[in-house]
PDB file of C-alpha atoms in Angstrom:
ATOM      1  CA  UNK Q   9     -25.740 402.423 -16.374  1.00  0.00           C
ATOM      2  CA  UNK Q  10     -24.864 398.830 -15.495  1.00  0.00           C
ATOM      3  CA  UNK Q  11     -22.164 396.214 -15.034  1.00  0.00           C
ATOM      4  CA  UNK Q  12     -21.443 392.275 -14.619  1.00  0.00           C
ATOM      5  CA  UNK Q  13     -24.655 389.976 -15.567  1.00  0.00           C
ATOM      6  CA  UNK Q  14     -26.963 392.245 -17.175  1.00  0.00           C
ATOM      7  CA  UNK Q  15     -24.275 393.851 -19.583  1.00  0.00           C
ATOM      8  CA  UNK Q  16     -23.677 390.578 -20.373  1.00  0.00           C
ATOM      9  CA  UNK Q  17     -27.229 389.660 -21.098  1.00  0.00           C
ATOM     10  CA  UNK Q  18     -27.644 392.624 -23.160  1.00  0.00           C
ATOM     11  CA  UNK Q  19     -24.421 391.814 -25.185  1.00  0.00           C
ATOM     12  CA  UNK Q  20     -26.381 388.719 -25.692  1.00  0.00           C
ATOM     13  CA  UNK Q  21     -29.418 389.818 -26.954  1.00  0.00           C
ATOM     14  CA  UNK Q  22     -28.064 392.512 -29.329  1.00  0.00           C
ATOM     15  CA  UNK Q  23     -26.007 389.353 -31.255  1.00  0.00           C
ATOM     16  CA  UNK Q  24     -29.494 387.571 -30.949  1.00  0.00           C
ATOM     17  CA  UNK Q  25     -30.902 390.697 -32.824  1.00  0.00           C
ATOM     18  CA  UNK Q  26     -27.654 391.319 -35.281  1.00  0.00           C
ATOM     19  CA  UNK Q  27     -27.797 387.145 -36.319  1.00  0.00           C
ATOM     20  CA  UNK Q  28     -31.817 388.066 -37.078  1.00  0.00           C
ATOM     21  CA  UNK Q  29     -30.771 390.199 -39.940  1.00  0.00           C
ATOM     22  CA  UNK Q  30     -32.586 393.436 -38.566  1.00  0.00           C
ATOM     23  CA  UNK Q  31     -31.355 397.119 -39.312  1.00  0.00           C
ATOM     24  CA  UNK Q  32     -29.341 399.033 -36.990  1.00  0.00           C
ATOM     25  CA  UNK Q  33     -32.355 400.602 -35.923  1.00  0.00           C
ATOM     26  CA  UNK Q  34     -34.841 398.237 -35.568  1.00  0.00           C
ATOM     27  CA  UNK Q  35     -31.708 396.734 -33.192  1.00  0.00           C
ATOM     28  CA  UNK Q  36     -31.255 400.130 -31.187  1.00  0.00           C
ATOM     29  CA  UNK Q  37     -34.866 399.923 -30.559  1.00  0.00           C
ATOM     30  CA  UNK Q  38     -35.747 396.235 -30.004  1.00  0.00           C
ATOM     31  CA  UNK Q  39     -32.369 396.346 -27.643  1.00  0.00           C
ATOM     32  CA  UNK Q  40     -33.608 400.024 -25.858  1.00  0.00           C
ATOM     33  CA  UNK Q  41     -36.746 397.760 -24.875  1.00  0.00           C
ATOM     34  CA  UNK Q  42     -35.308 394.970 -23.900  1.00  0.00           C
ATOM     35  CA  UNK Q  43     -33.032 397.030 -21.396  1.00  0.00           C
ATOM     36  CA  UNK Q  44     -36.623 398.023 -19.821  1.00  0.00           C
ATOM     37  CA  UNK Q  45     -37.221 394.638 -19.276  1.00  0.00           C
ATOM     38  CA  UNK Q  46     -33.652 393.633 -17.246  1.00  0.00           C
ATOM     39  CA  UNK Q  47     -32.124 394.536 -13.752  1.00  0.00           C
ATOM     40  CA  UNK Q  48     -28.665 394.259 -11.924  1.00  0.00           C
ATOM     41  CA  UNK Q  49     -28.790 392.779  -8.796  1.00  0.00           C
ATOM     42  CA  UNK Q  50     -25.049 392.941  -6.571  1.00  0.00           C
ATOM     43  CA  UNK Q  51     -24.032 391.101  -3.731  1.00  0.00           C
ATOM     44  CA  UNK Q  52     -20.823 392.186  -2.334  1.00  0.00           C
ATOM     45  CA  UNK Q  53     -18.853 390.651   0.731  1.00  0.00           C
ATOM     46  CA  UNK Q  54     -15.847 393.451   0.537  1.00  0.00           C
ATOM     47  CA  UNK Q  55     -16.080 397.406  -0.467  1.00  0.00           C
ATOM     48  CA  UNK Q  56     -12.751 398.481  -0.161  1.00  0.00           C
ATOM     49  CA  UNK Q  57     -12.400 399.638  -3.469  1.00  0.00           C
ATOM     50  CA  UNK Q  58     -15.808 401.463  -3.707  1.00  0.00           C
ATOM     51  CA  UNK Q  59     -14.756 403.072  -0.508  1.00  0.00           C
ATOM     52  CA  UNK Q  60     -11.260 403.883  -1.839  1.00  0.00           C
ATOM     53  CA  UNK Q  61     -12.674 405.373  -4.919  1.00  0.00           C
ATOM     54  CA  UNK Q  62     -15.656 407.733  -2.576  1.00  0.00           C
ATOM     55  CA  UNK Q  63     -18.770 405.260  -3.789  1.00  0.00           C
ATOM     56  CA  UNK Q  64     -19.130 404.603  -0.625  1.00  0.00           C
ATOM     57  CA  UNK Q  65     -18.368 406.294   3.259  1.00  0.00           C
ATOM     58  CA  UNK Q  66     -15.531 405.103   5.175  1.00  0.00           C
ATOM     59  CA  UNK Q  67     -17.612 404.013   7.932  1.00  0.00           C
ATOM     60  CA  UNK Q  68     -20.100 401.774   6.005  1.00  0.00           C
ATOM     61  CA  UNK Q  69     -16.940 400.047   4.709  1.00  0.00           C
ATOM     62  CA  UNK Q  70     -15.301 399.688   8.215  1.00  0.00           C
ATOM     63  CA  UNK Q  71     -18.863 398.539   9.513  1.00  0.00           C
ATOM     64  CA  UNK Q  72     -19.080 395.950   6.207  1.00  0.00           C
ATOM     65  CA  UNK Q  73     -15.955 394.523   6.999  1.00  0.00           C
ATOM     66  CA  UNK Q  74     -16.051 394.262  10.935  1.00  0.00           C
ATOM     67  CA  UNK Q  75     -19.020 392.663  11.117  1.00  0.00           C
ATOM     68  CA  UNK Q  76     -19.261 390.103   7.786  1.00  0.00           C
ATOM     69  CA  UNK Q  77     -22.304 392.068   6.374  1.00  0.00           C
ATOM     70  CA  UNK Q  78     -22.945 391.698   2.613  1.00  0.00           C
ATOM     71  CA  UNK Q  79     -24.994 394.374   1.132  1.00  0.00           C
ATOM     72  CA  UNK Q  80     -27.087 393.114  -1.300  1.00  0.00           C
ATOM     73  CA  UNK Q  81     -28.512 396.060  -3.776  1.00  0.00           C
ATOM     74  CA  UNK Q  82     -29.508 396.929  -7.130  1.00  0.00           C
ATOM     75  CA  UNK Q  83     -28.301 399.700 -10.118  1.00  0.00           C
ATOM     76  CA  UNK Q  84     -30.703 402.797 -10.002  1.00  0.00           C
ATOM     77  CA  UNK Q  85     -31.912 404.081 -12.879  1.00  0.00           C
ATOM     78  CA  UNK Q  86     -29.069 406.716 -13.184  1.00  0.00           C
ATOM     79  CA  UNK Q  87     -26.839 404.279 -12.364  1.00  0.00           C
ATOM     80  CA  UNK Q  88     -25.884 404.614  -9.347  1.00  0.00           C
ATOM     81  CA  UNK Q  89     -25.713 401.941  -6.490  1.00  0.00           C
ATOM     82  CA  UNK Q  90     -28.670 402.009  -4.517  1.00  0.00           C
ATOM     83  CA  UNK Q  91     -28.502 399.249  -1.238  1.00  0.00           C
ATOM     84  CA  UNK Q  92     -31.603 396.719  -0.878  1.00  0.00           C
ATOM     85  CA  UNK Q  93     -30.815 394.703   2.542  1.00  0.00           C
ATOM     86  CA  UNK Q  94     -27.660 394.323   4.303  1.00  0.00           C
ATOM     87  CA  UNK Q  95     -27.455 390.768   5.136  1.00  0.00           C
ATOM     88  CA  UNK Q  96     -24.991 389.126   7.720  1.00  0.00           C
ATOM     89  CA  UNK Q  97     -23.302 386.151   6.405  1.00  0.00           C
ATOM     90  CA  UNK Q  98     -23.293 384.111   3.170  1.00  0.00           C
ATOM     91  CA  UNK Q  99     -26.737 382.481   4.342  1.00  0.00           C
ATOM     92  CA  UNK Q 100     -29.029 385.298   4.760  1.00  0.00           C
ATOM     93  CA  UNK Q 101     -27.282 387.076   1.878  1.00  0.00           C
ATOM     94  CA  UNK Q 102     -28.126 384.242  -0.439  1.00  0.00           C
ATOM     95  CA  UNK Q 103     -31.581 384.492   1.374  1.00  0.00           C
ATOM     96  CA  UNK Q 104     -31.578 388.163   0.737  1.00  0.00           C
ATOM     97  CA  UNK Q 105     -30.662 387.944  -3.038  1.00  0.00           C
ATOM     98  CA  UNK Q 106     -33.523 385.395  -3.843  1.00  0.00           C
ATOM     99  CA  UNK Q 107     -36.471 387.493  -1.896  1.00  0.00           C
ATOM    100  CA  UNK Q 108     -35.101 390.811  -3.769  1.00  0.00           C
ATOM    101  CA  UNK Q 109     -35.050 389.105  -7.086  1.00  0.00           C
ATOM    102  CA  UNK Q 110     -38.518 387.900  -6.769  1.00  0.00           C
ATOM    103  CA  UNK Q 111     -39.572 391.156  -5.488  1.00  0.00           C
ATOM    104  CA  UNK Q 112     -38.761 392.896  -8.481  1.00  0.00           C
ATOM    105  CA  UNK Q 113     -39.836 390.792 -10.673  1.00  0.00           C
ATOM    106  CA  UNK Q 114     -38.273 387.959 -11.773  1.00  0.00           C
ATOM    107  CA  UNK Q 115     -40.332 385.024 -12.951  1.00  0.00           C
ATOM    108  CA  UNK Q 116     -37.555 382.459 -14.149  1.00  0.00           C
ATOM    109  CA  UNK Q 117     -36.369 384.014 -17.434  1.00  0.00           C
ATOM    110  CA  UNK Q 118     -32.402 384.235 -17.588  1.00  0.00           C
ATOM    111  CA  UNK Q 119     -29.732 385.370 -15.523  1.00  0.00           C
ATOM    112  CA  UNK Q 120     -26.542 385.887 -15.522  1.00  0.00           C
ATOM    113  CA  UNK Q 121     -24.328 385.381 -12.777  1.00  0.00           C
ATOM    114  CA  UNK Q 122     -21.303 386.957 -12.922  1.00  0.00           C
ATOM    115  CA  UNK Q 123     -18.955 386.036  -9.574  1.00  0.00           C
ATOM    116  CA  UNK Q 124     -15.657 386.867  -8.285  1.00  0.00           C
ATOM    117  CA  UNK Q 125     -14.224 383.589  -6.726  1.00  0.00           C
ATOM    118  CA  UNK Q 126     -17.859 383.113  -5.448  1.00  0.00           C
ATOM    119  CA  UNK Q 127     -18.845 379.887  -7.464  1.00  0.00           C
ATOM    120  CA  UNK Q 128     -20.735 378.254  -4.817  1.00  0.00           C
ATOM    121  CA  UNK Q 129     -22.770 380.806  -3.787  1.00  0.00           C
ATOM    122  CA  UNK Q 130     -23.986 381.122  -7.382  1.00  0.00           C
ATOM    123  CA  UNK Q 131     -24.466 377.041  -7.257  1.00  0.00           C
ATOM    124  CA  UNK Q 132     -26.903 377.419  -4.578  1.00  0.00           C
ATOM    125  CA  UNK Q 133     -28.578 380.620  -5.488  1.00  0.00           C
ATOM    126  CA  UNK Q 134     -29.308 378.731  -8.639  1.00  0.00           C
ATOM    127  CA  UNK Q 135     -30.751 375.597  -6.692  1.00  0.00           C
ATOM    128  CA  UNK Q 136     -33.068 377.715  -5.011  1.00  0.00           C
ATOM    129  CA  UNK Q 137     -34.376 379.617  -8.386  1.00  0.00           C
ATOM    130  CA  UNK Q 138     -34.932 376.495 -10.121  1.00  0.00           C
ATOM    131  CA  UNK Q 139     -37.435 375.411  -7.074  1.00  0.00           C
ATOM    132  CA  UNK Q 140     -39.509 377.743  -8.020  1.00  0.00           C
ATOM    133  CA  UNK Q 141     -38.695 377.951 -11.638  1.00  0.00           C
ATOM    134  CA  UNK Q 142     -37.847 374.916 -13.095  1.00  0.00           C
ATOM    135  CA  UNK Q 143     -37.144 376.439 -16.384  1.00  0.00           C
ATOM    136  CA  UNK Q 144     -35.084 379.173 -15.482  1.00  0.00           C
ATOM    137  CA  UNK Q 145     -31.996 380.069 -17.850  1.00  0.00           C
ATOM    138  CA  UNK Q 146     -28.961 380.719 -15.822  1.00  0.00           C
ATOM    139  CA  UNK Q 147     -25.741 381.397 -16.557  1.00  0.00           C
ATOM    140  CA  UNK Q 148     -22.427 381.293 -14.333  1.00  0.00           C
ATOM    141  CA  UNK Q 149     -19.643 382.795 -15.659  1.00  0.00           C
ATOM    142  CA  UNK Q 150     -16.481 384.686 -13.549  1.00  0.00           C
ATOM    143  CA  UNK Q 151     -16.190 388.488 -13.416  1.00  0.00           C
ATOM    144  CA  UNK Q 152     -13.508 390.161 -15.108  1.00  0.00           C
ATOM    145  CA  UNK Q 153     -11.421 393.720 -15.690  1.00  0.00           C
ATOM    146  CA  UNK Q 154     -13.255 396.401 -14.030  1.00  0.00           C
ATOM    147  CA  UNK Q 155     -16.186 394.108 -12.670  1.00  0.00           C
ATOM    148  CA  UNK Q 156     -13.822 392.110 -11.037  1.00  0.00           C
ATOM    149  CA  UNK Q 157     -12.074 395.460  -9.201  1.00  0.00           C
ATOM    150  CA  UNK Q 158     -15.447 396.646  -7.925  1.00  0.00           C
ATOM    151  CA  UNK Q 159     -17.201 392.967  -6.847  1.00  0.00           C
ATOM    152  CA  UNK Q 160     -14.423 392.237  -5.089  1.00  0.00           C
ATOM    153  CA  UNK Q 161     -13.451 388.826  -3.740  1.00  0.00           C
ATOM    154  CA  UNK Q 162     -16.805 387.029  -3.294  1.00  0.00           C
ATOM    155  CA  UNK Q 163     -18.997 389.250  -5.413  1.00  0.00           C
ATOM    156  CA  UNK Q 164     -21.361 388.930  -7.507  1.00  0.00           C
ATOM    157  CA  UNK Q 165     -22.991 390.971 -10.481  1.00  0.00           C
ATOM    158  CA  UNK Q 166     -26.051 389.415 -11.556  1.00  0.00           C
ATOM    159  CA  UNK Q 167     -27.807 390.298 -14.377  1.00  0.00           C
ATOM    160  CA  UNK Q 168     -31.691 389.001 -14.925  1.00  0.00           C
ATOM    161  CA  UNK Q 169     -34.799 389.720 -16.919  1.00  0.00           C
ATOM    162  CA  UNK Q 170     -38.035 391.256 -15.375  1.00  0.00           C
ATOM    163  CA  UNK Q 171     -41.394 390.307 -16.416  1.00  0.00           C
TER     164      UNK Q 171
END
């Protein structure tokens, strides 16, 4: 139901669990929670290959690509990707990204950022967390196998916890 930073952040958390000595239950349910408690937030500057394999329409890829729009969205419950804003150009995406990860709740726990060849954009989404949330616990780490196919060249897959 996910990909990029918040697979990665549950990965995390079930080794956090697993190094705690609990039961494979008491990690299946401690780890079922904590997946209540974390989102996936995508910025992506290319959809060819969400387009190629019918995730997306033909024409919101042409439009995407014509005019340097980055659509900026979440996963959905089920899954599925569900678009937030579209922003035009690296400044109002990174703009975009911050608003929608406040919006849904993020209060400076961790995140993972997981780019595609996109370093600086995490760099400076980072800069503007910590403003706000000094103590914020962020990780920036590059996409790879099928993450890397579906963000793209200057994606990113971010994975962070809700409050």
């Amino acid at each position: 139901m996910s990909a990029g930073g918040e697979v990665d952040l549950i990965v995390e958390k079930i080794n956090d669990l697993i190094d705690q000595g609990l039961s494979f239950e008491e990690v299946v349910n401690a780890i079922t929670a904590y997946q209540e408690k974390t989102k996936l937030l995508f910025v992506l500057a290319k959809v060819d290959n969400l387009v190629k394999n019918g995730r997306l329409s033909k024409l919101i890829g042409t439009v995407v690509g014509l005019l340097n729009i980055r659509m900026v969205g979440e996963a959905s419950e089920t899954g599925t990707l569900e678009l937030l804003q579209k922003a035009r150009g690296a400044k109002k995406s990174l703009q975009a990204a911050y608003e929608e990860l406040i919006k849904a709740g993020y209060a400076g726990g961790r995140i993972v950022m997981a780019h595609r060849s996109n370093e600086k954009f995490c760099q400076q989404l980072s800069e503007l967390l910590r403003e706000k949330y000094p103590q914020a616990d962020i990780k920036i780490i590059p996409t790879s196998g099928l993450c890397s196919f579906y963000a793209e060249e200057g994606g990113l897959l971010m994975g962070y916890e809700i409050d």
